[in-house]
Short mmCIF file of C-alpha atoms in Angstrom, two decimals:
data_model
loop_
_atom_site.label_atom_id
_atom_site.label_comp_id
_atom_site.label_asym_id
_atom_site.label_seq_id
_atom_site.Cartn_x
_atom_site.Cartn_y
_atom_site.Cartn_z
CA MET A 1 5.89 16.17 -27.41
CA SER A 2 4.18 13.55 -29.88
CA ALA A 3 0.76 12.47 -29.15
CA GLN A 4 -1.94 9.92 -30.73
CA ILE A 5 -5.46 10.63 -30.06
CA PHE A 6 -8.07 7.61 -29.50
CA ILE A 7 -11.42 8.51 -29.80
CA ASP A 8 -14.50 5.97 -29.01
CA ALA A 9 -16.92 7.27 -31.85
CA GLU A 10 -19.86 5.04 -30.08
CA ASN A 11 -19.81 6.74 -26.75
CA VAL A 12 -18.69 10.77 -27.37
CA LYS A 13 -20.46 13.05 -29.53
CA PRO A 14 -18.50 14.38 -32.60
CA GLU A 15 -18.83 18.08 -31.27
CA ILE A 16 -16.71 16.82 -28.58
CA GLY A 17 -14.41 14.35 -30.24
CA LEU A 18 -13.93 17.15 -32.76
CA GLN A 19 -12.97 19.61 -30.37
CA ALA A 20 -10.81 17.47 -28.40
CA VAL A 21 -8.45 17.22 -31.81
CA LYS A 22 -8.73 20.99 -31.92
CA LYS A 23 -8.06 21.81 -28.35
CA PHE A 24 -4.88 19.02 -28.85
CA SER A 25 -3.36 19.86 -31.86
CA GLY A 26 -2.40 23.44 -30.38
CA GLU A 27 -0.46 21.75 -27.64
CA TYR A 28 1.27 18.49 -28.65
CA SER A 29 2.53 17.14 -32.21
CA ILE A 30 -0.19 14.87 -33.12
CA ASN A 31 0.78 11.83 -35.32
CA SER A 32 -2.85 10.62 -36.25
CA VAL A 33 -6.28 11.06 -34.56
CA ASN A 34 -8.00 6.93 -34.12
CA ILE A 35 -11.53 7.32 -34.81
CA ILE A 36 -12.92 3.84 -33.35
CA GLY A 37 -16.95 2.41 -33.90
CA LYS A 38 -19.07 0.28 -35.54
CA GLU A 39 -19.61 2.14 -38.73
CA ASP A 40 -23.39 1.56 -38.69
CA VAL A 41 -23.98 3.32 -35.26
CA ILE A 42 -21.70 6.22 -35.41
CA SER A 43 -22.55 9.86 -36.66
CA ASN A 44 -21.55 10.54 -40.15
CA LYS A 45 -19.67 13.74 -38.92
CA TYR A 46 -17.05 11.64 -37.66
CA LYS A 47 -16.38 10.00 -41.25
CA ALA A 48 -16.47 13.52 -43.12
CA VAL A 49 -13.19 13.84 -42.03
CA GLY A 50 -9.37 14.45 -43.49
CA GLU A 51 -6.14 12.58 -44.04
CA LEU A 52 -5.08 12.98 -40.15
CA TYR A 53 -7.95 10.92 -39.11
CA ASN A 54 -7.97 6.83 -39.07
CA PHE A 55 -11.55 5.66 -38.81
CA GLN A 56 -11.66 1.71 -37.68
CA ASN A 57 -14.51 -0.13 -38.55
CA CYS A 58 -15.50 -2.11 -35.32
CA TYR A 59 -17.82 -4.65 -37.37
CA TYR A 60 -18.10 -7.14 -34.96
CA GLY A 61 -19.61 -8.06 -31.27
CA LYS A 62 -20.96 -6.25 -28.32
CA ASN A 63 -18.30 -4.10 -26.61
CA SER A 64 -15.73 -4.48 -29.67
CA ALA A 65 -15.03 -1.18 -29.69
CA ASP A 66 -13.38 -0.83 -26.43
CA THR A 67 -11.86 -4.15 -27.50
CA TRP A 68 -10.13 -2.35 -30.70
CA LEU A 69 -9.26 0.65 -28.88
CA CYS A 70 -7.16 -1.04 -26.33
CA THR A 71 -5.86 -3.00 -28.99
CA GLU A 72 -5.02 0.33 -31.06
CA ILE A 73 -3.69 1.57 -27.72
CA ALA A 74 -0.99 -1.50 -27.30
CA LYS A 75 -0.07 -1.18 -31.06
CA THR A 76 1.09 2.30 -30.80
CA ILE A 77 2.79 1.96 -27.42
CA PHE A 78 4.98 -0.81 -28.76
CA ALA A 79 5.18 0.00 -32.59
CA GLU A 80 5.70 3.74 -32.17
CA PRO A 81 7.95 4.25 -29.29
CA ALA A 82 8.29 8.04 -30.25
CA VAL A 83 4.92 8.71 -29.07
CA GLU A 84 5.10 10.00 -25.47
CA VAL A 85 1.41 11.02 -25.28
CA ILE A 86 -1.92 8.32 -25.49
CA ILE A 87 -4.86 11.10 -25.87
CA LEU A 88 -7.70 8.90 -24.65
CA VAL A 89 -11.62 10.37 -25.37
CA SER A 90 -13.96 8.30 -23.82
CA SER A 91 -16.33 7.68 -20.79
CA ASP A 92 -16.49 4.54 -20.72
CA ARG A 93 -13.61 2.30 -18.08
CA ASP A 94 -13.29 -0.35 -20.44
CA PHE A 95 -9.92 1.23 -20.88
CA LEU A 96 -8.31 0.96 -17.92
CA PRO A 97 -6.04 -1.89 -18.99
CA ALA A 98 -4.59 0.19 -21.73
CA ILE A 99 -3.92 3.36 -19.23
CA LYS A 100 -1.97 0.90 -16.93
CA LEU A 101 -0.16 -0.51 -19.64
CA ALA A 102 0.55 3.29 -21.64
CA THR A 103 1.53 4.06 -18.00
CA ASP A 104 3.88 1.65 -17.21
CA GLN A 105 5.39 1.99 -20.14
CA GLN A 106 6.08 6.11 -19.19
CA LYS A 107 3.72 7.05 -21.85
CA LYS A 108 1.38 10.31 -20.51
CA VAL A 109 -2.30 9.71 -20.86
CA ILE A 110 -4.60 12.57 -20.98
CA LEU A 111 -8.31 11.33 -20.24
CA VAL A 112 -10.96 13.36 -21.90
CA SER A 113 -14.25 11.99 -20.29
CA ASP A 114 -17.08 12.67 -18.46
CA GLY A 115 -16.27 14.28 -15.05
CA ASN A 116 -19.05 12.74 -13.59
CA GLY A 117 -16.90 9.51 -13.04
CA HIS A 118 -13.72 11.38 -12.20
CA LYS A 119 -13.67 10.63 -8.36
CA ASN A 120 -14.24 6.51 -8.68
CA LEU A 121 -12.16 6.53 -12.16
CA LYS A 122 -9.16 7.99 -9.67
CA ALA A 123 -9.76 5.57 -6.91
CA LEU A 124 -9.55 2.63 -9.66
CA LEU A 125 -6.43 4.67 -10.74
CA TYR A 126 -4.86 3.93 -7.31
CA ASP A 127 -5.94 0.28 -7.19
CA LEU A 128 -4.28 -0.65 -10.24
CA ARG A 129 -1.17 1.20 -8.83
CA ILE A 130 -1.25 3.60 -11.85
CA ASN A 131 1.35 6.61 -11.15
CA PRO A 132 -1.10 9.48 -10.93
CA ASP A 133 1.28 11.93 -12.30
CA LEU A 134 0.88 10.00 -15.72
CA VAL A 135 -2.57 10.68 -16.19
CA GLU A 136 -4.46 13.93 -16.54
CA LEU A 137 -8.63 13.96 -16.44
CA VAL A 138 -9.69 16.46 -18.54
CA ASP A 139 -13.67 17.23 -18.12
CA PHE A 140 -15.31 17.37 -21.56
CA ARG A 141 -18.62 19.14 -20.06
CA SER A 142 -15.99 22.22 -19.94
CA ASN A 143 -16.02 22.83 -23.51
CA LEU A 144 -12.46 20.95 -22.65
CA SER A 145 -11.19 24.10 -21.58
CA ALA A 146 -9.39 23.04 -18.89
CA PRO A 147 -7.99 20.24 -16.98
CA VAL A 148 -9.81 18.74 -13.93
CA ASN A 149 -6.40 18.76 -11.45
CA HIS A 150 -6.18 19.71 -8.02
CA PRO A 151 -3.55 22.80 -7.70
CA ALA A 152 -0.25 22.69 -8.22
CA LYS A 153 1.34 19.64 -5.95
CA LYS A 154 4.57 19.98 -4.46
CA LYS A 155 7.06 17.28 -5.82
CA GLY A 156 6.55 14.23 -4.25
CA LEU A 157 2.68 14.72 -2.99
CA GLU A 158 0.12 12.59 -4.98
CA GLU A 159 -3.38 13.57 -5.94
CA PRO A 160 -5.62 12.39 -2.95
CA MET A 161 -8.31 10.01 -3.35
CA GLU A 162 -11.53 11.65 -2.10
CA LYS A 163 -13.26 9.23 -0.07
CA PRO A 164 -14.44 9.96 3.66
CA PRO A 165 -12.38 8.43 6.24
CA PRO A 166 -13.45 6.56 8.80
CA LYS A 167 -13.46 8.42 12.36
CA THR A 168 -11.39 6.32 14.39
CA LEU A 169 -8.66 6.11 11.81
CA LEU A 170 -8.76 9.96 11.78
CA LEU A 171 -8.02 10.17 15.07
CA LYS A 172 -5.58 8.14 14.85
CA LEU A 173 -4.08 9.46 12.07
CA GLN A 174 -3.96 13.15 13.80
CA LYS A 175 -2.21 11.84 17.15
CA ILE A 176 0.14 10.31 15.41
CA CYS A 177 1.15 13.01 12.94
CA ALA A 178 0.52 15.68 16.10
CA PRO A 179 4.71 16.23 16.47
CA LEU A 180 4.91 17.01 12.54
CA PRO A 181 5.36 19.68 10.37
CA ASN A 182 1.85 20.77 9.00
CA ASN A 183 2.67 20.20 5.94
CA THR A 184 3.38 16.61 6.07
CA GLN A 185 0.20 16.98 8.65
CA ASN A 186 -2.07 17.57 6.19
CA PHE A 187 -0.55 15.29 3.48
CA PHE A 188 -1.42 12.53 5.31
CA ILE A 189 -5.09 14.19 6.91
CA ASN A 190 -5.95 14.91 3.21
CA ARG A 191 -5.59 11.14 2.30
CA ALA A 192 -6.46 9.35 5.15
CA ALA A 193 -8.84 7.41 3.20
CA GLN A 194 -5.72 5.57 1.82
CA VAL A 195 -3.64 5.76 4.62
CA LYS A 196 -2.61 2.24 6.54
CA PHE A 197 -0.39 1.99 9.63
CA ILE A 198 2.90 -0.03 9.30
CA PHE A 199 5.77 -0.55 10.80
CA VAL A 200 9.20 0.03 9.54
CA LYS A 201 12.86 -0.93 10.56
CA GLN A 202 15.45 1.35 11.77
CA ALA A 203 18.79 -0.20 14.17
CA ASP A 204 16.82 -2.81 14.70
CA LYS A 205 13.88 -0.86 16.52
CA LEU A 206 10.21 -0.81 14.69
CA PHE A 207 8.67 2.31 14.48
CA GLU A 208 5.09 2.66 13.77
CA ILE A 209 3.67 5.52 11.21
CA PRO A 210 1.18 6.00 8.42
CA PHE A 211 1.93 4.93 4.84
CA ILE A 212 -0.16 5.30 1.61
CA ASP A 213 0.61 2.54 -0.66
CA GLY A 214 2.42 4.18 -3.84
CA ILE A 215 3.83 6.82 -2.25
CA ASN A 216 6.53 8.89 -3.69
CA ALA A 217 10.22 8.31 -2.74
CA ALA A 218 11.34 11.75 -1.92
CA THR A 219 7.96 12.08 0.27
CA PHE A 220 8.50 8.96 1.69
CA ALA A 221 12.18 10.09 2.96
CA ASN A 222 10.47 13.28 4.11
CA VAL A 223 8.39 11.30 6.40
CA LEU A 224 10.71 9.00 8.06
CA ARG A 225 12.66 12.49 8.59
CA ASP A 226 9.87 14.35 10.19
CA PHE A 227 9.51 11.02 12.57
CA LYS A 228 12.99 11.12 13.14
CA ILE A 229 13.55 7.76 12.04
CA ILE A 230 16.32 8.60 10.06
CA ASP A 231 18.58 12.18 10.01
CA LYS A 232 18.30 15.00 7.52
CA LYS A 233 21.47 13.16 5.58
CA ASP A 234 20.49 9.43 5.48
CA SER A 235 19.08 7.86 2.71
CA PRO A 236 15.83 5.94 3.48
CA ASP A 237 17.45 2.80 1.49
CA LYS A 238 18.01 0.79 4.30
CA VAL A 239 14.88 1.28 5.93
CA ILE A 240 13.27 0.31 3.04
CA ALA A 241 14.81 -2.78 2.09
CA ASP A 242 14.89 -3.87 5.99
CA SER A 243 10.82 -3.05 5.86
CA PHE A 244 8.85 -5.01 3.76
CA LEU A 245 9.12 -2.17 1.38
CA LYS A 246 10.12 -1.78 -2.40
CA VAL A 247 10.94 0.86 -4.78
CA VAL A 248 8.41 0.57 -8.49
CA ASP A 249 9.16 3.26 -10.86
CA GLU A 250 10.27 6.19 -7.72
CA GLN A 251 7.15 4.75 -5.76
CA ILE A 252 7.20 3.10 -2.39
CA PHE A 253 4.75 0.09 -1.99
CA LEU A 254 4.08 -2.95 0.20
CA ARG A 255 5.98 -6.28 -1.39
CA ASP A 256 3.36 -8.56 -2.73
CA GLU A 257 2.71 -12.21 -1.10
CA GLU A 258 5.48 -13.93 -3.10
CA GLU A 259 7.77 -11.36 -1.97
CA ILE A 260 6.69 -12.33 1.58
CA PHE A 261 7.25 -15.91 1.26
CA GLN A 262 10.56 -15.42 0.31
CA ALA A 263 11.41 -13.06 3.22
CA ASN A 264 13.84 -13.76 6.12
CA SER A 265 12.19 -14.04 9.77
CA PHE A 266 12.68 -10.46 10.89
CA ASP A 267 10.91 -9.68 7.43
CA ALA A 268 8.01 -11.98 8.32
CA VAL A 269 7.64 -10.01 11.71
CA ILE A 270 7.48 -6.46 9.52
CA ASP A 271 4.85 -8.10 7.11
CA TYR A 272 2.53 -9.55 9.92
CA PHE A 273 2.12 -6.14 11.63
CA VAL A 274 2.06 -4.52 8.47
CA GLU A 275 -1.07 -6.72 7.65
CA HIS A 276 -2.57 -6.55 10.99
CA ALA A 277 -1.92 -2.87 12.08
CA ALA A 278 -5.17 -2.26 12.61
CA ASP A 279 -5.38 -4.74 15.47
CA THR A 280 -2.07 -3.91 16.93
CA LYS A 281 -1.79 -2.43 20.09
CA LYS A 282 1.46 -1.41 22.24
CA ILE A 283 2.09 -3.40 25.23
CA PHE A 284 4.78 -3.31 27.85
CA ILE A 285 6.74 -6.46 28.79
CA LYS A 286 8.79 -7.17 31.73
CA HIS A 287 12.98 -7.64 30.87
CA GLU A 288 15.77 -7.59 33.40
CA ASN A 289 12.69 -5.67 36.22
CA ASN A 290 12.49 -3.30 33.36
CA LEU A 291 9.28 -2.34 31.27
CA GLN A 292 9.84 -3.01 27.33
CA GLU A 293 7.32 -1.49 25.18
CA ILE A 294 6.24 -3.44 22.53
CA PRO A 295 3.41 -3.82 19.26
CA PHE A 296 1.43 -6.73 20.30
CA VAL A 297 -2.06 -8.57 18.42
CA ASN A 298 -3.90 -10.32 20.31
CA GLY A 299 -3.78 -13.94 18.92
CA MET A 300 -0.19 -13.38 17.04
CA PRO A 301 1.66 -16.19 16.50
CA PHE A 302 4.18 -17.07 19.01
CA GLU A 303 6.66 -17.90 16.37
CA ILE A 304 6.42 -13.68 15.33
CA PHE A 305 6.39 -12.66 19.29
CA SER A 306 9.51 -14.70 19.80
CA ASN A 307 11.21 -13.35 16.58
CA LEU A 308 10.47 -10.00 17.51
CA LEU A 309 11.57 -10.02 21.04
CA ILE A 310 14.69 -11.56 19.52
CA SER A 311 14.90 -8.80 17.07
CA TYR A 312 14.55 -6.20 20.05
CA GLY A 313 17.41 -8.13 21.78
CA ILE A 314 14.72 -8.63 24.18
CA SER A 315 15.22 -12.80 23.91
CA GLU A 316 17.58 -15.19 23.00
CA GLY A 317 15.23 -17.70 22.02
CA ALA A 318 11.83 -19.35 21.81
CA ASP A 319 12.45 -20.62 25.48
CA ASN A 320 13.83 -17.50 27.05
CA SER A 321 10.55 -15.50 24.66
CA ARG A 322 8.11 -18.30 26.65
CA GLN A 323 9.58 -17.16 29.67
CA ILE A 324 9.58 -13.78 28.98
CA ALA A 325 5.48 -14.23 28.05
CA ASP A 326 4.55 -15.93 31.45
CA GLU A 327 6.32 -12.89 33.49
CA SER A 328 4.44 -10.29 31.57
CA PHE A 329 1.18 -11.71 31.90
CA LEU A 330 0.55 -13.26 28.17
CA ASP A 331 -0.72 -16.50 28.11
CA ILE A 332 0.61 -19.28 25.11
CA ARG A 333 -2.24 -21.71 23.57
CA GLU A 334 -1.54 -23.93 20.43
CA ASP A 335 1.34 -21.87 19.47
CA LYS A 336 -0.46 -18.46 19.55
CA ILE A 337 -0.16 -15.40 22.43
CA TYR A 338 -2.66 -13.78 23.83
CA PHE A 339 -3.55 -11.26 26.76
CA ARG A 340 -4.65 -12.92 29.65
CA THR A 341 -8.39 -12.53 30.91
CA GLU A 342 -9.67 -11.70 34.57
CA GLU A 343 -10.30 -15.31 34.67
CA ASP A 344 -7.03 -16.47 33.57
CA PHE A 345 -5.37 -14.25 35.96
CA ALA A 346 -7.39 -15.52 38.86
CA LYS A 347 -6.79 -19.53 37.78
CA ASP A 348 -3.01 -18.13 38.14
CA PHE A 349 -2.98 -16.61 41.28
CA GLN A 350 -5.25 -19.37 42.48
CA PHE A 351 -2.03 -21.26 42.36
CA ASP A 352 0.18 -18.60 43.81
CA LEU A 353 -2.27 -17.92 46.79
CA SER A 354 0.19 -20.11 48.89
CA LYS A 355 2.87 -17.40 49.04
CA ILE A 356 0.32 -14.47 50.22
CA PRO A 357 -0.30 -14.10 53.87
CA GLU A 358 -2.81 -16.09 55.00
CA GLN A 359 -5.89 -13.09 56.50
CA ALA A 360 -4.81 -11.61 52.81
CA ARG A 361 -5.56 -14.95 50.92
CA GLU A 362 -9.27 -15.02 53.02
CA PHE A 363 -10.41 -11.46 52.29
CA ILE A 364 -9.40 -11.83 48.59
CA LYS A 365 -11.29 -15.49 48.84
CA ARG A 366 -14.37 -13.97 50.78
CA ASN A 367 -14.47 -11.57 47.65
CA GLU A 368 -13.68 -13.46 45.08
CA GLY A 369 -16.36 -11.85 43.04
CA LYS A 370 -14.74 -8.32 43.20
CA LEU A 371 -11.22 -9.44 42.34
CA LYS A 372 -9.38 -7.30 40.00
CA PHE A 373 -5.42 -7.38 39.25
CA ILE A 374 -3.59 -4.03 39.73
CA SER A 375 -0.05 -2.57 38.69
CA ILE A 376 2.09 -1.22 41.69
CA THR A 377 5.36 0.31 40.14
CA HIS A 378 8.16 0.84 42.89
CA ASN A 379 11.93 1.73 41.94
CA GLY A 380 11.41 1.61 38.34
CA VAL A 381 9.82 -2.05 38.70
CA THR A 382 6.09 -2.54 37.97
CA ASP A 383 4.27 -5.65 39.24
CA THR A 384 0.69 -7.07 39.22
CA VAL A 385 -0.57 -8.31 41.98
CA PRO A 386 -4.41 -9.15 43.34
CA PHE A 387 -6.37 -6.56 44.99
CA VAL A 388 -10.01 -5.87 46.34
CA GLU A 389 -11.44 -2.48 47.04
CA GLY A 390 -11.62 -1.80 51.10
CA ILE A 391 -8.47 -4.99 51.63
CA PRO A 392 -7.37 -3.94 55.28
CA LEU A 393 -4.36 -1.60 55.18
CA SER A 394 -2.69 -4.09 57.38
CA GLN A 395 -3.41 -7.06 54.80
CA PHE A 396 -2.60 -5.28 51.67
CA VAL A 397 1.17 -3.90 53.22
CA HIS A 398 2.21 -7.86 54.31
CA MET A 399 1.10 -9.03 51.59
CA LEU A 400 3.17 -6.97 49.35
CA ARG A 401 6.15 -7.16 51.55
CA GLU A 402 5.68 -10.76 51.44
CA LEU A 403 5.66 -10.35 47.64
CA LYS A 404 8.63 -8.37 47.68
CA ILE A 405 7.12 -5.36 46.25
CA PHE A 406 9.23 -3.01 48.63
CA ASN A 407 11.09 -3.84 52.24
CA LYS A 408 10.06 -3.36 55.86
CA SER A 409 12.36 0.21 55.68
CA THR A 410 9.80 1.07 52.90
CA SER A 411 7.04 3.55 53.67
CA SER A 412 4.10 1.75 52.40
CA GLN A 413 2.03 5.08 52.51
CA LYS A 414 4.09 6.54 49.94
CA VAL A 415 4.29 3.50 47.74
CA LEU A 416 0.45 3.70 47.67
CA ALA A 417 -0.14 7.14 47.70
CA ALA A 418 2.45 7.45 44.66
CA ASN A 419 0.29 4.48 42.67
CA GLY A 420 -3.04 5.82 43.21
CA PHE A 421 -4.17 4.66 46.40
CA HIS A 422 -6.74 6.11 49.04
CA ILE A 423 -6.80 4.90 52.36
CA LYS A 424 -10.10 5.18 54.97
CA ASP A 425 -10.85 3.97 57.64
CA ASN A 426 -7.72 1.69 58.01
CA GLN A 427 -8.68 0.01 54.42
CA VAL A 428 -7.47 0.54 50.69
CA TYR A 429 -9.21 1.72 47.55
CA LYS A 430 -7.85 2.89 44.25
CA ASN A 431 -8.59 5.65 43.38
CA LYS A 432 -11.46 6.29 45.43
CA LYS A 433 -12.33 8.99 47.95
#
């Protein structure tokens, strides 16, 4: 492979720069060696070199060597397309735009630098969406004897950025990845600092998965298969197209803001949950007397909520979505939707107290400070009812029958026991013995 070497002579000593030339001349076909720096500050050893070396005197301004170096790399990339490898010897960071330009043009970049900054440099490469497979880091402190790389990687597994992950994120990641094969679990856990949680769409359903922006396409396909979102024989293309993702140079990225703006309504739903993954919870809503689990963000726009229900086949439109929200104890305020608080519930039941038998109503009013709202499930249907610890059994059972939780032919004792209630001295308690 043909290569060109660029040496930042102002920051790299000649014994290092010239050793780099010696090392890589044995591995690549070197077209030229470009030594860049101001003539009055670099070592004379750089000036006493042969024909292969091209000395560039940067005679103007502070940081002119960095600017000149980036310019020379750019000229090489476009003027000499046969050059396949750019070898850069420098410990500075001002060359990052040149590295991105080279990798965007599918050139390999070998960066010979002080290994102290390699961890931070890897994070910067990731932030700039620079393909890590095209960048090799070499530590000149080890006499250029070996590249600073991790052990051989399996195809499609990027090199991890070594940042300590938050404990909460790691716990969530371990929980979500628990059903996956060990190699997939380790892939995400070892890269936990880069992980975000997104929702992908398949067959009109949303699935929450861990995701790394810039993940290799082959790895992403395996993740979808491990989560059983697609079959082994299926392509991930439809999931990618439907889930606000894009493919760039065999890597998967989230779409940017301009693409989001152009997206359709379901794309907007996907994007909203991508942007608010840390705040997303799973909740149950009532649908045809059954419970349906959906993702939810407290305070999310009602339009997003409605489009989500429509995409799940739960709602037929905005009006139907409002009805479902009301039946599911959600509150719509100023075109946003929220969980109802205890105060909200209390206000709602002040209106509904007329449906509660008088004795139960009076008991609840006398003990308003202890009022809470609980769920009772019977015959697969879950309802929320007011409850005060120690309510008389006869009053509570009468109230549940009036609210049509169950009828007179049903054994109230069995229903209460199945829902975790305890009866003592003809009074009802919740999980209290």
